[in-house]
Short mmCIF file of C-alpha atoms in Angstrom, two decimals:
data_model
loop_
_atom_site.label_atom_id
_atom_site.label_comp_id
_atom_site.label_asym_id
_atom_site.label_seq_id
_atom_site.Cartn_x
_atom_site.Cartn_y
_atom_site.Cartn_z
CA MET R 1 125.95 167.69 44.40
CA SER R 2 122.85 165.74 43.58
CA VAL R 3 119.55 166.49 45.59
CA LYS R 4 119.72 163.07 47.09
CA LYS R 5 123.26 163.48 48.26
CA LYS R 6 122.39 167.00 49.63
CA ILE R 7 119.61 165.57 51.68
CA GLN R 8 121.87 162.76 53.02
CA HIS R 9 124.44 165.41 53.90
CA THR R 10 121.83 167.40 55.86
CA ILE R 11 120.51 164.52 57.72
CA LEU R 12 124.14 163.56 58.67
CA LEU R 13 124.67 167.06 59.87
CA HIS R 14 121.44 167.08 61.92
CA ASN R 15 122.35 163.81 63.58
CA ALA R 16 125.86 164.79 64.31
CA VAL R 17 124.67 167.95 65.94
CA LEU R 18 122.08 165.86 68.05
CA LEU R 19 124.85 163.48 68.96
CA CYS R 20 127.09 166.25 70.15
CA ILE R 21 124.31 167.79 72.25
CA LEU R 22 123.30 164.42 73.88
CA LEU R 23 126.98 163.39 74.59
CA GLY R 24 127.85 166.90 75.75
CA GLY R 25 124.91 166.85 78.12
CA LEU R 26 125.55 163.30 79.35
CA SER R 27 129.31 164.07 80.15
CA THR R 28 128.37 167.27 81.93
CA PHE R 29 125.89 165.29 84.10
CA PHE R 30 128.65 163.01 85.16
CA MET R 31 131.15 165.83 85.62
CA ALA R 32 128.86 167.52 87.86
CA SER R 33 128.26 164.48 89.98
CA GLY R 34 127.66 165.47 93.55
CA ASN R 35 126.52 168.91 92.70
CA LYS R 36 122.69 168.51 92.42
CA PRO R 37 121.72 172.00 91.49
CA LEU R 38 124.29 171.98 88.65
CA GLN R 39 123.02 168.63 87.36
CA ILE R 40 119.50 169.89 87.34
CA TYR R 41 120.60 173.02 85.53
CA THR R 42 122.33 170.75 83.00
CA GLY R 43 119.29 168.79 82.46
CA LEU R 44 117.30 171.98 81.83
CA VAL R 45 119.92 173.27 79.23
CA LEU R 46 120.00 169.90 77.54
CA ALA R 47 116.16 169.85 77.20
CA VAL R 48 116.11 173.45 75.76
CA SER R 49 118.88 172.43 73.44
CA TYR R 50 117.09 169.44 72.34
CA VAL R 51 113.83 171.39 71.66
CA ALA R 52 115.86 174.01 69.67
CA TRP R 53 117.63 171.26 67.68
CA GLY R 54 114.23 169.64 66.85
CA ILE R 55 112.74 172.92 65.59
CA ILE R 56 115.79 174.03 63.69
CA SER R 57 116.13 170.46 62.19
CA HIS R 58 112.48 170.42 60.93
CA ALA R 59 112.74 174.02 59.73
CA MET R 60 115.75 173.18 57.56
CA ASP R 61 114.19 170.31 55.95
CA GLY R 62 111.02 172.19 55.39
CA SER R 63 108.70 170.18 57.64
CA LEU R 64 108.18 172.49 60.49
CA HIS R 65 104.58 172.72 61.80
CA ARG R 66 103.05 174.12 64.78
CA ASN R 67 102.23 170.54 66.03
CA ILE R 68 105.82 169.47 65.72
CA VAL R 69 106.95 172.47 67.87
CA ILE R 70 104.38 171.49 70.53
CA GLU R 71 105.55 167.94 70.49
CA TYR R 72 109.19 168.95 71.13
CA VAL R 73 108.21 171.19 73.84
CA LEU R 74 106.05 168.55 75.49
CA ILE R 75 108.76 165.91 75.26
CA GLY R 76 111.37 168.47 76.68
CA ALA R 77 108.99 169.33 79.53
CA ILE R 78 108.26 165.67 80.35
CA ALA R 79 112.10 165.05 80.59
CA CYS R 80 112.50 168.14 82.90
CA VAL R 81 109.66 166.96 85.20
CA VAL R 82 111.03 163.46 85.30
CA LEU R 83 114.52 164.93 86.24
CA VAL R 84 113.08 166.98 89.10
CA THR R 85 111.05 163.95 90.31
CA ILE R 86 114.29 161.89 90.48
CA ALA R 87 116.21 164.77 92.12
CA LEU R 88 113.54 165.06 94.94
CA MET C 1 80.81 138.54 78.32
CA ARG C 2 84.30 138.17 79.80
CA TYR C 3 85.49 137.68 76.19
CA ASP C 4 83.91 140.96 75.24
CA GLY C 5 85.54 142.65 78.12
CA CYS C 6 88.98 141.36 77.09
CA MET C 7 88.22 142.45 73.48
CA LYS C 8 87.43 145.93 74.67
CA LEU C 9 90.54 146.20 76.79
CA GLY C 10 92.58 144.93 73.77
CA SER C 11 91.16 147.50 71.48
CA LEU C 12 91.67 150.28 74.05
CA LEU C 13 95.24 149.36 74.43
CA TYR C 14 95.77 148.99 70.69
CA HIS C 15 94.10 152.52 70.14
CA TYR C 16 96.38 153.97 72.95
CA LEU C 17 99.72 152.17 72.16
CA VAL C 18 99.82 151.33 68.47
CA PRO C 19 99.51 153.81 65.54
CA HIS C 20 96.79 152.96 63.06
CA GLU C 21 94.23 154.62 60.92
CA HIS C 22 91.71 155.40 63.84
CA ASN C 23 94.19 157.32 65.84
CA ASN C 24 95.58 159.21 62.94
CA HIS C 25 98.58 156.79 62.71
CA ARG C 26 99.91 158.00 66.02
CA ALA C 27 99.51 156.10 69.14
CA ARG C 28 96.95 157.99 71.40
CA ALA C 29 99.35 157.90 74.30
CA LEU C 30 101.66 160.11 72.20
CA HIS C 31 99.13 162.66 71.24
CA HIS C 32 99.69 166.27 72.47
CA GLU C 33 96.86 166.04 75.13
CA SER C 34 98.20 162.85 76.40
CA LEU C 35 101.81 164.30 76.70
CA PHE C 36 100.41 167.40 78.33
CA ALA C 37 98.55 165.15 80.85
CA TYR C 38 101.75 163.27 81.66
CA VAL C 39 103.47 166.60 82.42
CA LEU C 40 100.60 167.69 84.67
CA LEU C 41 100.46 164.35 86.56
CA LEU C 42 104.04 164.38 87.30
CA VAL C 43 103.90 167.95 88.51
CA ILE C 44 100.95 167.04 90.80
CA PHE C 45 102.81 163.91 91.97
CA ASN C 46 105.92 166.02 92.89
CA LEU C 47 103.92 168.76 94.70
CA SER C 48 102.08 166.07 96.63
CA ILE C 49 105.25 164.35 97.72
CA THR C 50 106.62 167.66 98.90
CA ARG C 51 103.45 168.43 100.83
CA ILE C 52 103.00 165.18 102.45
CA HIS C 53 106.65 165.08 103.47
CA LYS C 54 106.23 168.47 105.12
CA GLN C 55 103.18 167.59 107.01
CA ALA C 56 103.86 163.91 107.73
CA PRO C 57 107.75 163.20 107.65
CA ASP C 58 107.12 160.04 109.58
CA ILE C 59 105.14 158.67 106.85
CA LEU C 60 106.86 159.95 103.83
CA GLY C 61 110.45 160.95 104.36
CA TYR C 62 114.17 160.36 103.83
CA ALA C 63 115.50 157.12 105.30
CA THR C 64 118.74 157.99 107.14
CA ASP C 65 120.90 155.78 109.36
CA ILE C 66 124.21 157.54 110.18
CA ARG C 67 126.04 156.72 113.33
CA ILE C 68 129.21 158.16 114.92
CA GLU C 69 130.60 154.74 115.85
CA LYS C 70 130.19 153.54 112.26
CA LEU C 71 131.83 156.62 110.79
CA LEU C 72 134.86 156.13 113.16
CA GLU C 73 134.98 152.53 112.27
CA ALA C 74 134.81 153.15 108.48
CA THR C 75 137.34 155.93 108.85
CA ASN C 76 139.86 153.72 110.75
CA THR C 77 139.27 150.82 108.35
CA LYS C 78 140.30 153.10 105.46
CA ARG C 79 143.40 154.25 107.34
CA GLN C 80 144.34 150.67 108.24
CA GLU C 81 144.08 149.64 104.71
CA GLN C 82 146.83 152.25 103.99
CA GLY C 83 148.96 151.16 106.82
CA LEU C 84 148.10 154.14 108.91
CA GLY C 85 147.41 154.41 112.69
CA GLN C 86 143.89 154.49 114.04
CA LEU C 87 142.30 157.75 115.14
CA SER C 88 140.87 157.88 118.46
CA LEU C 89 137.45 159.73 119.19
CA ASN C 90 138.08 162.96 120.87
CA GLN C 91 135.20 164.45 122.83
CA THR C 92 136.38 168.02 122.42
CA LEU C 93 136.76 167.84 118.65
CA SER C 94 133.35 166.22 118.62
CA GLN C 95 132.08 169.15 120.49
CA ALA C 96 133.79 171.49 118.01
CA ALA C 97 132.12 169.63 115.20
CA GLN C 98 128.78 170.02 117.00
CA ASN C 99 129.31 173.66 117.49
CA LYS C 100 130.21 174.06 113.78
CA ALA C 101 127.08 172.16 112.65
CA ALA C 102 124.79 174.24 114.96
CA ASP C 103 126.36 177.48 113.55
CA MET C 104 125.72 176.26 110.01
CA PHE C 105 121.96 175.71 110.75
CA ALA C 106 121.66 178.85 112.81
CA ASN C 107 123.32 181.06 110.10
CA GLY C 108 122.05 179.22 107.16
CA TYR C 109 125.38 178.49 105.33
CA TRP C 110 126.92 175.55 103.57
CA ALA C 111 130.64 176.44 103.62
CA HIS C 112 133.87 175.95 105.48
CA ASN C 113 133.84 179.39 106.61
CA SER C 114 130.81 181.14 108.23
CA PRO C 115 129.33 184.34 106.72
CA GLN C 116 130.84 186.14 109.82
CA GLY C 117 134.26 184.79 108.91
CA LYS C 118 134.56 181.97 111.52
CA THR C 119 136.83 179.36 110.26
CA PRO C 120 136.80 175.57 111.25
CA TRP C 121 139.91 176.35 113.35
CA ASP C 122 137.94 178.79 115.55
CA PHE C 123 135.48 176.28 116.38
CA ILE C 124 138.24 173.80 117.29
CA LEU C 125 140.00 176.31 119.41
CA SER C 126 136.95 177.57 121.06
CA ALA C 127 135.95 174.09 122.08
CA GLY C 128 139.22 173.87 124.04
CA TYR C 129 141.32 171.82 121.59
CA ARG C 130 144.84 172.93 121.02
CA TYR C 131 146.37 171.65 117.77
CA SER C 132 149.42 171.43 115.84
CA LEU C 133 147.51 170.01 112.79
CA ALA C 134 143.77 170.06 112.16
CA GLY C 135 141.33 169.30 109.34
CA GLU C 136 137.60 169.16 108.54
CA ASN C 137 135.45 167.24 106.27
CA LEU C 138 131.82 168.05 105.71
CA ALA C 139 129.02 166.04 104.13
CA LYS C 140 125.24 166.41 103.82
CA ASN C 141 122.25 164.39 102.80
CA PHE C 142 123.73 160.99 102.60
CA ASP C 143 121.63 158.00 103.87
CA THR C 144 124.21 155.66 105.48
CA SER C 145 127.56 156.02 107.36
CA ALA C 146 129.20 153.90 104.66
CA ALA C 147 127.83 156.20 101.98
CA VAL C 148 129.33 159.28 103.66
CA VAL C 149 132.81 157.69 104.06
CA ASP C 150 132.71 156.25 100.53
CA ALA C 151 131.89 159.74 99.12
CA TRP C 152 134.83 161.27 101.17
CA MET C 153 137.09 158.63 99.89
CA ALA C 154 136.06 159.32 96.35
CA SER C 155 136.87 162.97 96.63
CA PRO C 156 140.81 163.68 96.59
CA THR C 157 140.64 166.50 99.15
CA HIS C 158 138.46 164.74 101.61
CA ARG C 159 140.50 161.52 101.07
CA ASP C 160 143.63 163.25 101.83
CA ASN C 161 142.21 164.49 105.22
CA ILE C 162 141.09 160.90 106.09
CA LEU C 163 144.53 159.36 104.99
CA LYS C 164 146.73 162.01 106.65
CA GLY C 165 149.28 160.25 108.79
CA GLY C 166 149.81 163.19 111.05
CA TYR C 167 146.25 162.99 112.64
CA THR C 168 145.82 161.07 115.71
CA GLU C 169 142.23 162.19 116.82
CA VAL C 170 138.93 162.78 115.35
CA GLY C 171 135.52 164.06 116.35
CA PHE C 172 132.13 163.80 114.70
CA ALA C 173 128.81 165.52 114.63
CA ILE C 174 125.74 164.39 112.94
CA VAL C 175 122.79 166.82 112.90
CA ASN C 176 119.55 166.78 111.25
CA GLY C 177 117.67 169.95 110.45
CA VAL C 178 116.66 172.60 107.89
CA LEU C 179 119.42 174.14 106.07
CA LEU C 180 118.90 176.77 103.47
CA GLY C 181 115.17 175.60 103.24
CA GLU C 182 116.06 171.95 102.65
CA GLU C 183 115.78 169.07 105.10
CA THR C 184 119.47 168.19 105.78
CA THR C 185 121.40 165.68 107.53
CA LEU C 186 124.78 167.36 108.25
CA VAL C 187 127.88 165.38 108.97
CA VAL C 188 130.96 167.23 110.37
CA GLN C 189 134.16 165.41 110.88
CA MET C 190 137.08 167.24 112.52
CA PHE C 191 140.57 165.90 112.61
CA GLY C 192 143.35 166.98 115.06
CA THR C 193 146.72 166.29 116.40
CA GLY C 194 147.12 167.89 119.91
CA THR C 195 150.06 169.85 121.02
CA SER C 196 150.36 167.95 124.24
CA ASN C 197 148.54 165.23 126.14
CA GLU C 198 147.28 167.68 128.74
CA ARG C 199 143.70 168.39 129.21
CA ALA C 200 142.73 171.93 128.33
CA GLN C 201 141.71 174.18 130.97
CA ILE C 202 138.33 174.72 129.51
CA PRO C 203 135.19 173.21 130.99
CA GLN C 204 133.99 170.19 129.02
CA VAL C 205 130.27 170.70 129.63
CA GLN C 206 128.86 168.35 126.99
CA ALA C 207 131.24 165.47 127.62
CA LYS C 208 128.46 163.08 128.60
CA GLU C 209 126.00 164.20 125.95
CA PRO C 210 125.67 162.52 122.65
CA ILE C 211 127.08 164.61 119.82
CA ALA C 212 124.47 164.03 117.33
CA VAL C 213 121.24 166.10 117.50
CA GLN C 214 117.98 165.54 115.57
CA VAL C 215 116.83 168.51 113.38
CA PRO C 216 115.47 167.54 110.02
CA GLN C 217 117.61 167.91 106.74
CA GLN C 218 120.52 166.46 104.42
CA PRO C 219 124.36 165.49 104.12
CA ALA C 220 127.28 167.66 102.76
CA ALA C 221 130.91 167.24 102.96
CA LEU C 222 133.64 169.51 103.30
CA ALA C 223 137.36 169.12 103.46
CA MET C 224 139.98 171.48 104.57
CA GLU C 225 143.06 171.01 106.34
CA ALA C 226 145.38 173.38 108.12
CA SER C 227 148.79 173.24 109.81
CA ALA C 228 148.76 175.85 112.53
CA PRO C 229 151.50 176.75 114.74
CA ALA C 230 151.35 174.82 118.07
CA ALA C 231 148.93 176.47 120.36
CA ALA C 232 148.80 175.77 124.05
CA ARG C 233 147.42 172.63 125.42
CA VAL C 234 145.15 169.81 123.92
CA ALA C 235 142.05 168.28 125.35
CA LYS C 236 142.86 164.56 126.32
CA THR C 237 140.88 161.92 124.45
CA GLN C 238 137.84 160.97 126.50
CA ASN C 239 137.28 157.41 127.23
CA LEU C 240 133.46 157.89 127.81
CA PRO C 241 131.08 155.84 125.80
CA PHE C 242 130.29 157.99 122.77
CA VAL C 243 127.62 156.88 120.61
CA GLY C 244 125.01 158.86 118.61
CA GLY C 245 123.81 159.63 115.27
CA VAL C 246 120.74 160.24 113.14
CA HIS C 247 118.39 157.35 112.50
CA ILE C 248 115.13 158.19 110.46
CA ALA C 249 112.90 155.36 109.24
CA PRO C 250 109.87 156.75 107.61
CA LEU C 251 107.14 154.42 106.37
CA VAL C 252 107.87 155.36 102.84
CA ASP C 253 111.28 156.43 101.55
CA ILE C 254 110.95 159.37 99.13
CA PRO C 255 113.88 158.52 96.80
CA ALA C 256 112.62 154.91 96.47
CA VAL C 257 109.20 156.04 95.40
CA THR C 258 110.20 158.97 93.20
CA HIS C 259 112.75 156.89 91.31
CA GLN C 260 110.38 153.91 90.78
CA VAL C 261 107.63 156.22 89.44
CA ALA C 262 110.03 158.15 87.15
CA TYR C 263 111.80 155.05 85.66
CA MET C 264 108.44 153.27 85.17
CA PHE C 265 106.97 156.42 83.50
CA VAL C 266 109.92 156.96 81.13
CA GLY C 267 110.06 153.21 80.40
CA LEU C 268 106.43 153.25 79.21
CA ILE C 269 106.84 156.39 77.14
CA VAL C 270 109.94 154.95 75.49
CA GLY C 271 108.29 151.70 74.95
CA VAL C 272 105.34 153.36 73.05
CA LEU C 273 107.77 155.56 71.06
CA ALA C 274 109.67 152.31 70.11
CA VAL C 275 106.52 150.62 68.95
CA ASP C 276 105.48 153.74 67.12
CA ALA C 277 108.89 154.05 65.28
CA PHE C 278 108.73 150.30 64.44
CA VAL C 279 105.22 150.40 63.08
CA VAL C 280 105.86 153.61 61.07
CA TRP C 281 109.09 152.02 59.70
CA ARG C 282 107.25 148.79 58.78
CA LYS C 283 104.26 150.38 57.07
CA ARG C 284 106.50 153.09 55.53
CA LEU C 285 104.09 155.74 56.88
CA VAL C 286 104.71 159.46 56.04
CA ARG C 287 103.64 161.65 58.92
CA LEU C 288 104.15 165.22 59.99
CA THR C 289 105.59 164.45 63.53
CA GLY C 290 108.82 164.86 65.44
CA HIS C 291 111.77 162.43 65.16
CA THR C 292 110.66 159.44 67.17
CA ILE C 293 114.21 157.87 67.44
CA ALA C 294 115.59 161.29 68.51
CA HIS C 295 112.94 161.42 71.41
CA ILE C 296 114.04 157.99 72.54
CA LEU C 297 117.74 158.82 72.62
CA PHE C 298 116.94 162.18 74.40
CA LEU C 299 114.96 160.46 77.00
CA PHE C 300 117.58 157.85 77.44
CA VAL C 301 120.28 160.50 78.01
CA MET C 302 118.16 162.33 80.54
CA ILE C 303 117.53 159.28 82.54
CA ALA C 304 121.16 158.00 82.35
CA GLY C 305 122.20 161.47 83.54
CA SER C 306 119.65 161.49 86.25
CA LEU C 307 121.17 158.25 87.50
CA SER C 308 124.15 160.20 88.64
CA ILE C 309 122.08 162.52 90.81
CA THR C 310 122.50 161.87 94.46
CA ARG C 311 121.07 163.81 97.48
CA GLY C 312 124.42 163.74 99.25
CA SER C 313 127.06 166.27 98.58
CA LEU C 314 130.42 167.40 99.64
CA LEU C 315 131.69 170.78 99.73
#
C-alpha cells in the first residue's frame, strides 16, 4: 500500500470512528428521552469519548501536542457546561 | 472620529473572529484563554441562576400552569377519541392521590411504592375507596396540563391506564414542593372502578378542600395498574365543585433564559469555527490545532441531543 493510500485509509478510519461516537451518542440521547439524569450522563460520556478520539486521532497521525490536548479538553468542557445549562 | 471608531471595532472583530497573521492564524475567540473564559462564564451563569432562583423564585423560576379541571378534560378527550366513556372526578380518589403526593414529599421518594412498602392501592383503600380495578399515573416537572397528558399518552403503560375501558372514575393531585432536593411539581392521577355505588363509611374530611397544594418542585409520571378482588364499598362520586392546581408565573422563566443563552453561545462558537475552517481551507494554511470540522459536528450533536432534554419525567 502506498503512503498516500495508507494516510487516506487512516483518515477514513478516524472519521468512521468519530461518526460512530457521534451517532451512538445522539441515538442514546433520544432513547433516554424523559430521563434527564441519564441524558446528562450520556452527554458527559459523549464529551469524554470525543476528547479521547481527538487525542488518539492526533497521536496516530503524529500531530499530537499539548495545545491540541488542551483544545479538545476545553471544547469538551464547553459542551458539558452548555448541556448542564440547558438541563437546568 | 466616528469613522475611526467603526474602524477600530471592525479591526477588533476581525482579530477576534477571523484567523490571520496577527492572531497566529487562529481567531482570538478560539484561543485557549478564550475557550477557558467561556467555560468559566457559563459556570458562573449557571450558579447565578440557581442562587437567584433559591433566593427569589418569584423573579426567576419555573413557569407552571397545571390544573385539575384541564387534566380531567384532556384525559376525557383522549378517551372520547377512542370511543370510551368519560371518567367522573371522584373526591375520594383525589384525596388518595393527595395523600400519595404528600407521602412522596415527606419520605423523599419518586416511585410507585414507598420505601416503607406502601403501594398505590394502600393509599386508595385508606382514603376510603373500595375498588374492583384501580390504576395510577405519576408525572413530575411538566409546565402545562396538556404537556402532562401528552407525555402520558406517549408512554405505552401510562396510555394504557388512560385508555382502559374498565375505569369509571379518576382523582388528581397536583402538588408543588421540594422532592429529593429539587423543586418539583408532582401530578398524581388515580383511576378506579368502585365495587358498588354506596358511599364508604369513612369520613370524607377534605371533601370541600382543593386537592392541589403549593409546595415548590417538578413533574413526574408513574403508571401502574392493578386488578384487585372486590373490596367492600366504594366512595360515591362527589358532585362538589372541584378545582385546583399549581399556577406559578415568575417574572423570568428559567428554561427560556437558559435555552436562549446556551443556543446563542453555541451558535457563536460554531460560527467562528466555521469561519476558521473556511479561511484555513481557502488559504491552505497548515496549523497545529484540533480538527475544526470535528469540533463543529460534536457541538451540533450535543445541541441536538440536548433538545430532547425535558424537565418533565414519567416513572
